[in-house]
Amino acid sequence: MKKSYDIIVVGGGHAGVEAALASARLGKSTALITIEKSAIARMSCNPSIGGLAKGHLVCELDVLGGEMGKAIDATGIQFKLLNRSKGRAVWSPRAQADKIKYERYMQDVLENQANLDIIESDARALEIQENEFRGVYLYNNTLIKAKACILTNGTFLKGKIHIGNVQIPAGRYGELPSIGISDQLKELGFSVGRLKTGTPSRISKRSIDFTNLQIQEGDKDPRAFSHSTRNFDPPNIPCWLAYTCEHTHEILRSALDRSPLYTGKIDGVGPRYCPSIEDKIVRFSDKTQHQLFLEPEWDGSSQWYVNGFSSSLPIDIQIKALRSVPGLENAEFIKIGYAIEYDYFPSYQIRRSLETKRISGLYFAGQINGTSGYEEAATQGFVAAVNAARKLDGANDFILERHEAYIGVLIDDLCSKETSEPYRMFTSLAEYRLLLRWDNAHLRLLDATKKIGIQKSDMIDLFERVKRETYILNTKFSKTRVTTDNPFNIPLGSTSSISLLIRQQKITENNVMALQKHYFPDYLLDSVDQAYVQTRYEGYIDRQFKQVKKMNQLEAKGIPHNFNYSKITSLSNEGREKFLKFKPDTIGQASRIRGISPADIQVLLIFLSK
Amino acid sequence: MSIIDHYDTIAAISTPPGVGGIAVIRLSGKEAYSIALRGIILNRLDVRYAHFTKVLDAETQEIIDDVVVTYFKSPASYTGDDTIEISCHGGYAAAPAILELYYKLGARPALPGEFTRRAFMNGKMDLIQAEAVADLIHAVSESGKKLATRTLSGKLSQKVKKLRTELTDIASILELELDFSEQEITTFDKKELLIKINEARNNIFTLSESYSGGKILREGALVPIVGRPNAGKSSLLNALLEEERAIISHIPGTTRDTIEESFVHNGVVFRLVDTAGLRDTDDAIEKIGTEKAKQTLTDADLVLLVVDLENISDLTFEKDFLKTYSHLPIIVVYNKVDLFPNIPFIDTDHHLSVSALNHTGLDILTDLMVNLLKKHYGVGGDTIAITKQRHKNALNNAGNALLRTKEALASGLSNEFLALDIREAISALDEITGHTTSEDVLNNIFDHFCVGK
Ligand SMILES: Cc1cc2nc3c(=O)[nH]c(=O)nc-3n(C[C@H](O)[C@H](O)[C@H](O)COP(=O)(O)OP(=O)(O)OC[C@H]3O[C@@H](n4cnc5c(N)ncnc54)[C@H](O)[C@@H]3O)c2cc1C
Ligand SMILES: Nc1nc2c(ncn2[C@@H]2O[C@H](COP(=O)(O)OP(=O)(O)OP(=O)(O)O)[C@@H](O)[C@H]2O)c(=O)[nH]1
Ligand SMILES: [Mg+2]
């Protein structure tokens, strides 16, 4: 351990891991300070990575040079491409993880990373002078100096677990909370809020009666998250489906007066997309059953995760209620479900670089910004580190736009929307959704990836090849004629171009492999596939590009950080207030703030052009 | 929020509506020149030169008006962008028709103060002027807001909100299947979805069609008074205005030119037009008058057909007239009832006896006029009508977006494609209400569907 580093990352969760790796890989001497080394990269909640929109985030991170995709490819135990019956843009990969292997994989990668020291300690306070970050104090008051710091404390800041009426200070079950940092920042003028989330019980496998449960398997043709994954042949371990019944709901209902949610003990706001089971039966009282997914936490695991049964009710009720579920009559409990409340910093306080507006050199990433989810955290950690490193090098900010990546949507949303509940990614949040496919992340992010400079050169070469080939194939498709005796066995009256047949949906998704094999054997399957999608949805894709172009005129109009909104009397009161709060970087961003009227934008434009 | 595009071509009438002999329509923006050419019969315009030409609706091959067009090339124009000024005939008909044509051809309605704002952006004004403009925009938008809350108050705003809710519901159904497909969710079949889309589209269409009614609210109802010579048309005009406006005489063919005067009843503005008596004639001047009378009828919203009770033995003229103009609401006014104290007073749906001389039956007549307008155009009283071209455009855009949604649905495209068009429809409605939020769909999903693990 040295006395001074370029960059310090506080917290070894999913944000911290990516931040530490990115920083070290960019050649910055980096320290990762985390409370418990063996808990690095731990999945606090469900044992899975990816899913709708989240899978997109992982793929984007992989292209840019992050680690999450590789880690899950190496340690996943079931892979599934979701939404396959829908259009390409909303397909999304998801994997069940082997939690233990995943942590170990990440810990190994960190151990072997040059420029990176892992310090097992609790960061208690920050050294800040003249609104500039200078260093971090460990629990024993040792000062470690650095030029920049990325805080990724997750759910640990003044974390408090609730089980019934019992409250335990903790950052996660069995782990100590982080006390000190959030109070210090509050004193420095940061606004601090309180959020809540929850997790279900873990039960033992042998206590589950599988006979009447529905099996849920992964895809037979699993798809990897990472472009660098070769010879992908992961296990396919099933999950199981169970259902609650009326009796379960009666038990839960009878104990609502002992729920911290309804007795007012919990102040934090929880996510509506991740409700506790008691919340579900209260809000949707007419539903007679709710789905529960039983998921193994690792390969050969005896510990199973009951997805859908998150709860903060007292232990006796959780046990009684879960045992009323058919198949779980004899459930043995390894860990009980709980809710956790924690401090976070409402995200209008950061810029799109993830640097705080208040303290130069201080960055926030992950749950601390009010988001939730491993993938949301990981991508932020990466972006924060890239920006911290660039700042030390005197380079400009690394910012992804909304039309370039879900990462761009995520961070822009953080900087222009008020979050009252934990924020997670949904495909419907991306207005240019048709452009942001999971499978074209390497094409849309090629330039960004090169700009960052972490990705390996063989990967860059591959991405460039796909981009080049796709471009060429787009013209070849319209010039190449398909004859009546074709490899697709499509009945044709006369010869026709490939592009026409794709548009007429005569050549479909299922023919892409044959298309490559018979017509373009020298091209990568990926390239043929990309060109296929571009041809198939050409009209819609063009429309979205037009929308982007229109919006870009506003995105391109920057607003100086020190712009004086107070002196513009012709703004509406609400407009001025919001502008002062969010300090948007561009007119585009300004226009997305809730409550801003078109007149406010016009007035702003007038004053900016002077 | 719906984003104003600050770079596309805008159009507006830059003289007050309905006033003066000439109206000026201004087009400004990068494509103003090419868009302008699409609507006139010239294929080029010289800079700063007044061109006499015609505005032609290429689709219907209909000549809208004779106009003078001047091209001000960037940067030497009021706004600094390419600007076209089209001077056309004043009054109520030509200018709005030309404007509507240009909206079809690619321009969009200008926002309050937008020409001036552009002028400033292009460096045509100094800061002091600019601040004045900013205040103006603020003021206009404030008074616009007040106006909007007035015109949008109550029924219309509720109506638009209801339409928006219908669309948000559709969007929620679509997004639910995309963002929560891993979970046990209610799915909707195509048919149900189609029914919902059709319903929403019909409702939007109905509201958009109420514009013609809205136009009457805005500009007044054009009501020609026609009939055979000497029927008492001019007398009726004077009686309704309670003023000796038109010359009256017992000589048939007294009125030669049309006379227009407004009066208000029950909040509706009537633009009464006294016309020359209709008959075949060799008198050249009278002929012109007759032609003018016929011209007025093409734009009429309601017609008063005056019949002289002294001349009812032969009603061939009246019968023919009713046949020719059967698409218009017509009130047959039997005049000079004072001369026939013994025949029963006529007061049925579209028939009424009056005396222009001593004002009998006029109150009934004006009430009947209001009622008929209401019935035909949904004007006045409590029917909902839109009164702004901008609103109509927005509704039409929403309707078109829904049409595309239907097409996408029919061609078997997945939800995310349908959602794209539904979103466009929603933001089109947002332009009317100034509603500004994008998270509604997710909120709606969380409120109505049990999702989340
Ligand atoms: C009970 C529970 C339930 C959850 N349920 C869900 C869910 O259902 N769905 C979902 O998407 N997400 C859920 N999450 C959230 C998910 O775990 C987080 O979003 C994600 O892990 C955030 O990553 P992070 O890197 O920001 O923080 P974390 O993964 O929480 O990591 C924080 C790390 O920082 C370290 N640390 C904290 N403070 C200090 C300090 N002062 N000094 C040194 N080290 C410190 C901690 O030891 C830890 O390693 C849940 C979390 C919890 C705890
Ligand atoms: N007794 C009686 N005479 C009327 C009445 N209305 C109009 N007259 C007379 O009818 C004659 C014609 O009236 P105008 O109002 O000039 O008729 P007009 O339809 O405008 O005639 P032209 O302009 O010539 O087509 C005049 O002598 C009026 O005084 C009425 O209600 N009762
Ligand atoms: Mg007359």
PDB file of C-alpha atoms in Angstrom, chain A residues 376-469:
ATOM      1  CA  GLU A 376     -26.544   0.073 -13.902  1.00  0.00           C
ATOM      2  CA  ALA A 377     -23.828   0.241 -11.242  1.00  0.00           C
ATOM      3  CA  ALA A 378     -21.118  -1.393 -13.346  1.00  0.00           C
ATOM      4  CA  THR A 379     -21.582   0.910 -16.340  1.00  0.00           C
ATOM      5  CA  GLN A 380     -21.485   3.989 -14.124  1.00  0.00           C
ATOM      6  CA  GLY A 381     -18.336   2.787 -12.386  1.00  0.00           C
ATOM      7  CA  PHE A 382     -16.636   2.384 -15.731  1.00  0.00           C
ATOM      8  CA  VAL A 383     -17.711   5.784 -17.065  1.00  0.00           C
ATOM      9  CA  ALA A 384     -16.699   7.544 -13.830  1.00  0.00           C
ATOM     10  CA  ALA A 385     -13.209   6.021 -13.940  1.00  0.00           C
ATOM     11  CA  VAL A 386     -12.717   6.858 -17.602  1.00  0.00           C
ATOM     12  CA  ASN A 387     -13.648  10.459 -16.872  1.00  0.00           C
ATOM     13  CA  ALA A 388     -11.500  10.699 -13.755  1.00  0.00           C
ATOM     14  CA  ALA A 389      -8.525   9.387 -15.719  1.00  0.00           C
ATOM     15  CA  ARG A 390      -9.215  11.744 -18.614  1.00  0.00           C
ATOM     16  CA  LYS A 391      -9.417  14.663 -16.270  1.00  0.00           C
ATOM     17  CA  LEU A 392      -5.973  13.837 -14.882  1.00  0.00           C
ATOM     18  CA  ASP A 393      -4.709  13.718 -18.468  1.00  0.00           C
ATOM     19  CA  GLY A 394      -6.355  17.016 -19.289  1.00  0.00           C
ATOM     20  CA  ALA A 395      -8.619  15.343 -21.863  1.00  0.00           C
ATOM     21  CA  ASN A 396     -12.263  16.269 -22.450  1.00  0.00           C
ATOM     22  CA  ASP A 397     -15.165  14.444 -20.815  1.00  0.00           C
ATOM     23  CA  PHE A 398     -16.269  11.080 -22.109  1.00  0.00           C
ATOM     24  CA  ILE A 399     -19.996  11.352 -22.648  1.00  0.00           C
ATOM     25  CA  LEU A 400     -22.294   8.987 -24.492  1.00  0.00           C
ATOM     26  CA  GLU A 401     -25.406  10.477 -26.042  1.00  0.00           C
ATOM     27  CA  ARG A 402     -28.897   9.053 -25.763  1.00  0.00           C
ATOM     28  CA  HIS A 403     -28.879   7.822 -29.329  1.00  0.00           C
ATOM     29  CA  GLU A 404     -25.535   6.068 -28.909  1.00  0.00           C
ATOM     30  CA  ALA A 405     -26.096   3.838 -25.930  1.00  0.00           C
ATOM     31  CA  TYR A 406     -28.324   2.824 -23.058  1.00  0.00           C
ATOM     32  CA  ILE A 407     -25.427   4.030 -20.929  1.00  0.00           C
ATOM     33  CA  GLY A 408     -26.055   7.465 -22.424  1.00  0.00           C
ATOM     34  CA  VAL A 409     -29.766   7.254 -21.630  1.00  0.00           C
ATOM     35  CA  LEU A 410     -29.033   6.115 -18.074  1.00  0.00           C
ATOM     36  CA  ILE A 411     -26.612   8.896 -17.267  1.00  0.00           C
ATOM     37  CA  ASP A 412     -28.582  11.600 -19.049  1.00  0.00           C
ATOM     38  CA  ASP A 413     -31.683  10.527 -17.125  1.00  0.00           C
ATOM     39  CA  LEU A 414     -29.740  10.759 -13.880  1.00  0.00           C
ATOM     40  CA  CYS A 415     -28.686  14.287 -14.741  1.00  0.00           C
ATOM     41  CA  SER A 416     -32.061  15.584 -15.874  1.00  0.00           C
ATOM     42  CA  LYS A 417     -34.775  13.682 -14.051  1.00  0.00           C
ATOM     43  CA  GLU A 418     -35.796  13.704 -10.473  1.00  0.00           C
ATOM     44  CA  THR A 419     -35.657  10.206  -9.058  1.00  0.00           C
ATOM     45  CA  SER A 420     -38.087   9.488  -6.293  1.00  0.00           C
ATOM     46  CA  GLU A 421     -37.548   5.756  -6.457  1.00  0.00           C
ATOM     47  CA  PRO A 422     -34.452   3.711  -7.298  1.00  0.00           C
ATOM     48  CA  TYR A 423     -33.770   4.059 -11.017  1.00  0.00           C
ATOM     49  CA  ARG A 424     -33.412   1.035 -13.245  1.00  0.00           C
ATOM     50  CA  MET A 425     -33.095   0.666 -16.967  1.00  0.00           C
ATOM     51  CA  PHE A 426     -36.058  -0.127 -19.218  1.00  0.00           C
ATOM     52  CA  THR A 427     -36.036  -0.268 -22.993  1.00  0.00           C
ATOM     53  CA  SER A 428     -38.970   2.138 -23.004  1.00  0.00           C
ATOM     54  CA  LEU A 429     -36.757   4.826 -21.514  1.00  0.00           C
ATOM     55  CA  ALA A 430     -34.720   4.899 -24.716  1.00  0.00           C
ATOM     56  CA  GLU A 431     -36.456   7.051 -27.311  1.00  0.00           C
ATOM     57  CA  TYR A 432     -34.085   5.769 -29.999  1.00  0.00           C
ATOM     58  CA  ARG A 433     -34.685   2.195 -28.985  1.00  0.00           C
ATOM     59  CA  LEU A 434     -34.594   0.798 -32.516  1.00  0.00           C
ATOM     60  CA  LEU A 435     -31.019   2.019 -32.930  1.00  0.00           C
ATOM     61  CA  LEU A 436     -29.775   0.624 -29.624  1.00  0.00           C
ATOM     62  CA  ARG A 437     -29.716  -3.114 -30.194  1.00  0.00           C
ATOM     63  CA  TRP A 438     -27.783  -5.464 -27.964  1.00  0.00           C
ATOM     64  CA  ASP A 439     -26.157  -6.977 -31.027  1.00  0.00           C
ATOM     65  CA  ASN A 440     -24.864  -3.743 -32.572  1.00  0.00           C
ATOM     66  CA  ALA A 441     -23.139  -2.249 -29.546  1.00  0.00           C
ATOM     67  CA  HIS A 442     -19.756  -2.782 -31.230  1.00  0.00           C
ATOM     68  CA  LEU A 443     -20.819  -0.802 -34.269  1.00  0.00           C
ATOM     69  CA  ARG A 444     -22.413   2.096 -32.460  1.00  0.00           C
ATOM     70  CA  LEU A 445     -19.660   2.342 -29.862  1.00  0.00           C
ATOM     71  CA  LEU A 446     -16.621   1.721 -32.035  1.00  0.00           C
ATOM     72  CA  ASP A 447     -15.459   5.330 -32.039  1.00  0.00           C
ATOM     73  CA  ALA A 448     -16.155   5.740 -28.349  1.00  0.00           C
ATOM     74  CA  THR A 449     -14.228   2.560 -27.607  1.00  0.00           C
ATOM     75  CA  LYS A 450     -11.223   3.772 -29.545  1.00  0.00           C
ATOM     76  CA  LYS A 451     -11.402   7.114 -27.790  1.00  0.00           C
ATOM     77  CA  ILE A 452     -11.283   5.467 -24.366  1.00  0.00           C
ATOM     78  CA  GLY A 453      -8.367   3.213 -25.244  1.00  0.00           C
ATOM     79  CA  ILE A 454      -8.947   0.256 -22.940  1.00  0.00           C
ATOM     80  CA  GLN A 455     -10.235  -2.338 -25.384  1.00  0.00           C
ATOM     81  CA  LYS A 456      -7.672  -4.749 -26.814  1.00  0.00           C
ATOM     82  CA  SER A 457      -6.519  -4.145 -30.362  1.00  0.00           C
ATOM     83  CA  ASP A 458      -7.657  -7.524 -31.709  1.00  0.00           C
ATOM     84  CA  MET A 459     -11.174  -6.697 -30.558  1.00  0.00           C
ATOM     85  CA  ILE A 460     -11.023  -3.263 -32.169  1.00  0.00           C
ATOM     86  CA  ASP A 461      -9.853  -4.927 -35.390  1.00  0.00           C
ATOM     87  CA  LEU A 462     -12.796  -7.292 -35.213  1.00  0.00           C
ATOM     88  CA  PHE A 463     -15.304  -4.489 -34.618  1.00  0.00           C
ATOM     89  CA  GLU A 464     -13.843  -2.499 -37.491  1.00  0.00           C
ATOM     90  CA  ARG A 465     -14.075  -5.474 -39.769  1.00  0.00           C
ATOM     91  CA  VAL A 466     -17.737  -6.003 -38.937  1.00  0.00           C
ATOM     92  CA  LYS A 467     -18.464  -2.347 -39.482  1.00  0.00           C
ATOM     93  CA  ARG A 468     -16.691  -2.306 -42.837  1.00  0.00           C
ATOM     94  CA  GLU A 469     -18.279  -5.535 -44.021  1.00  0.00           C
TER      95      GLU A 469
END
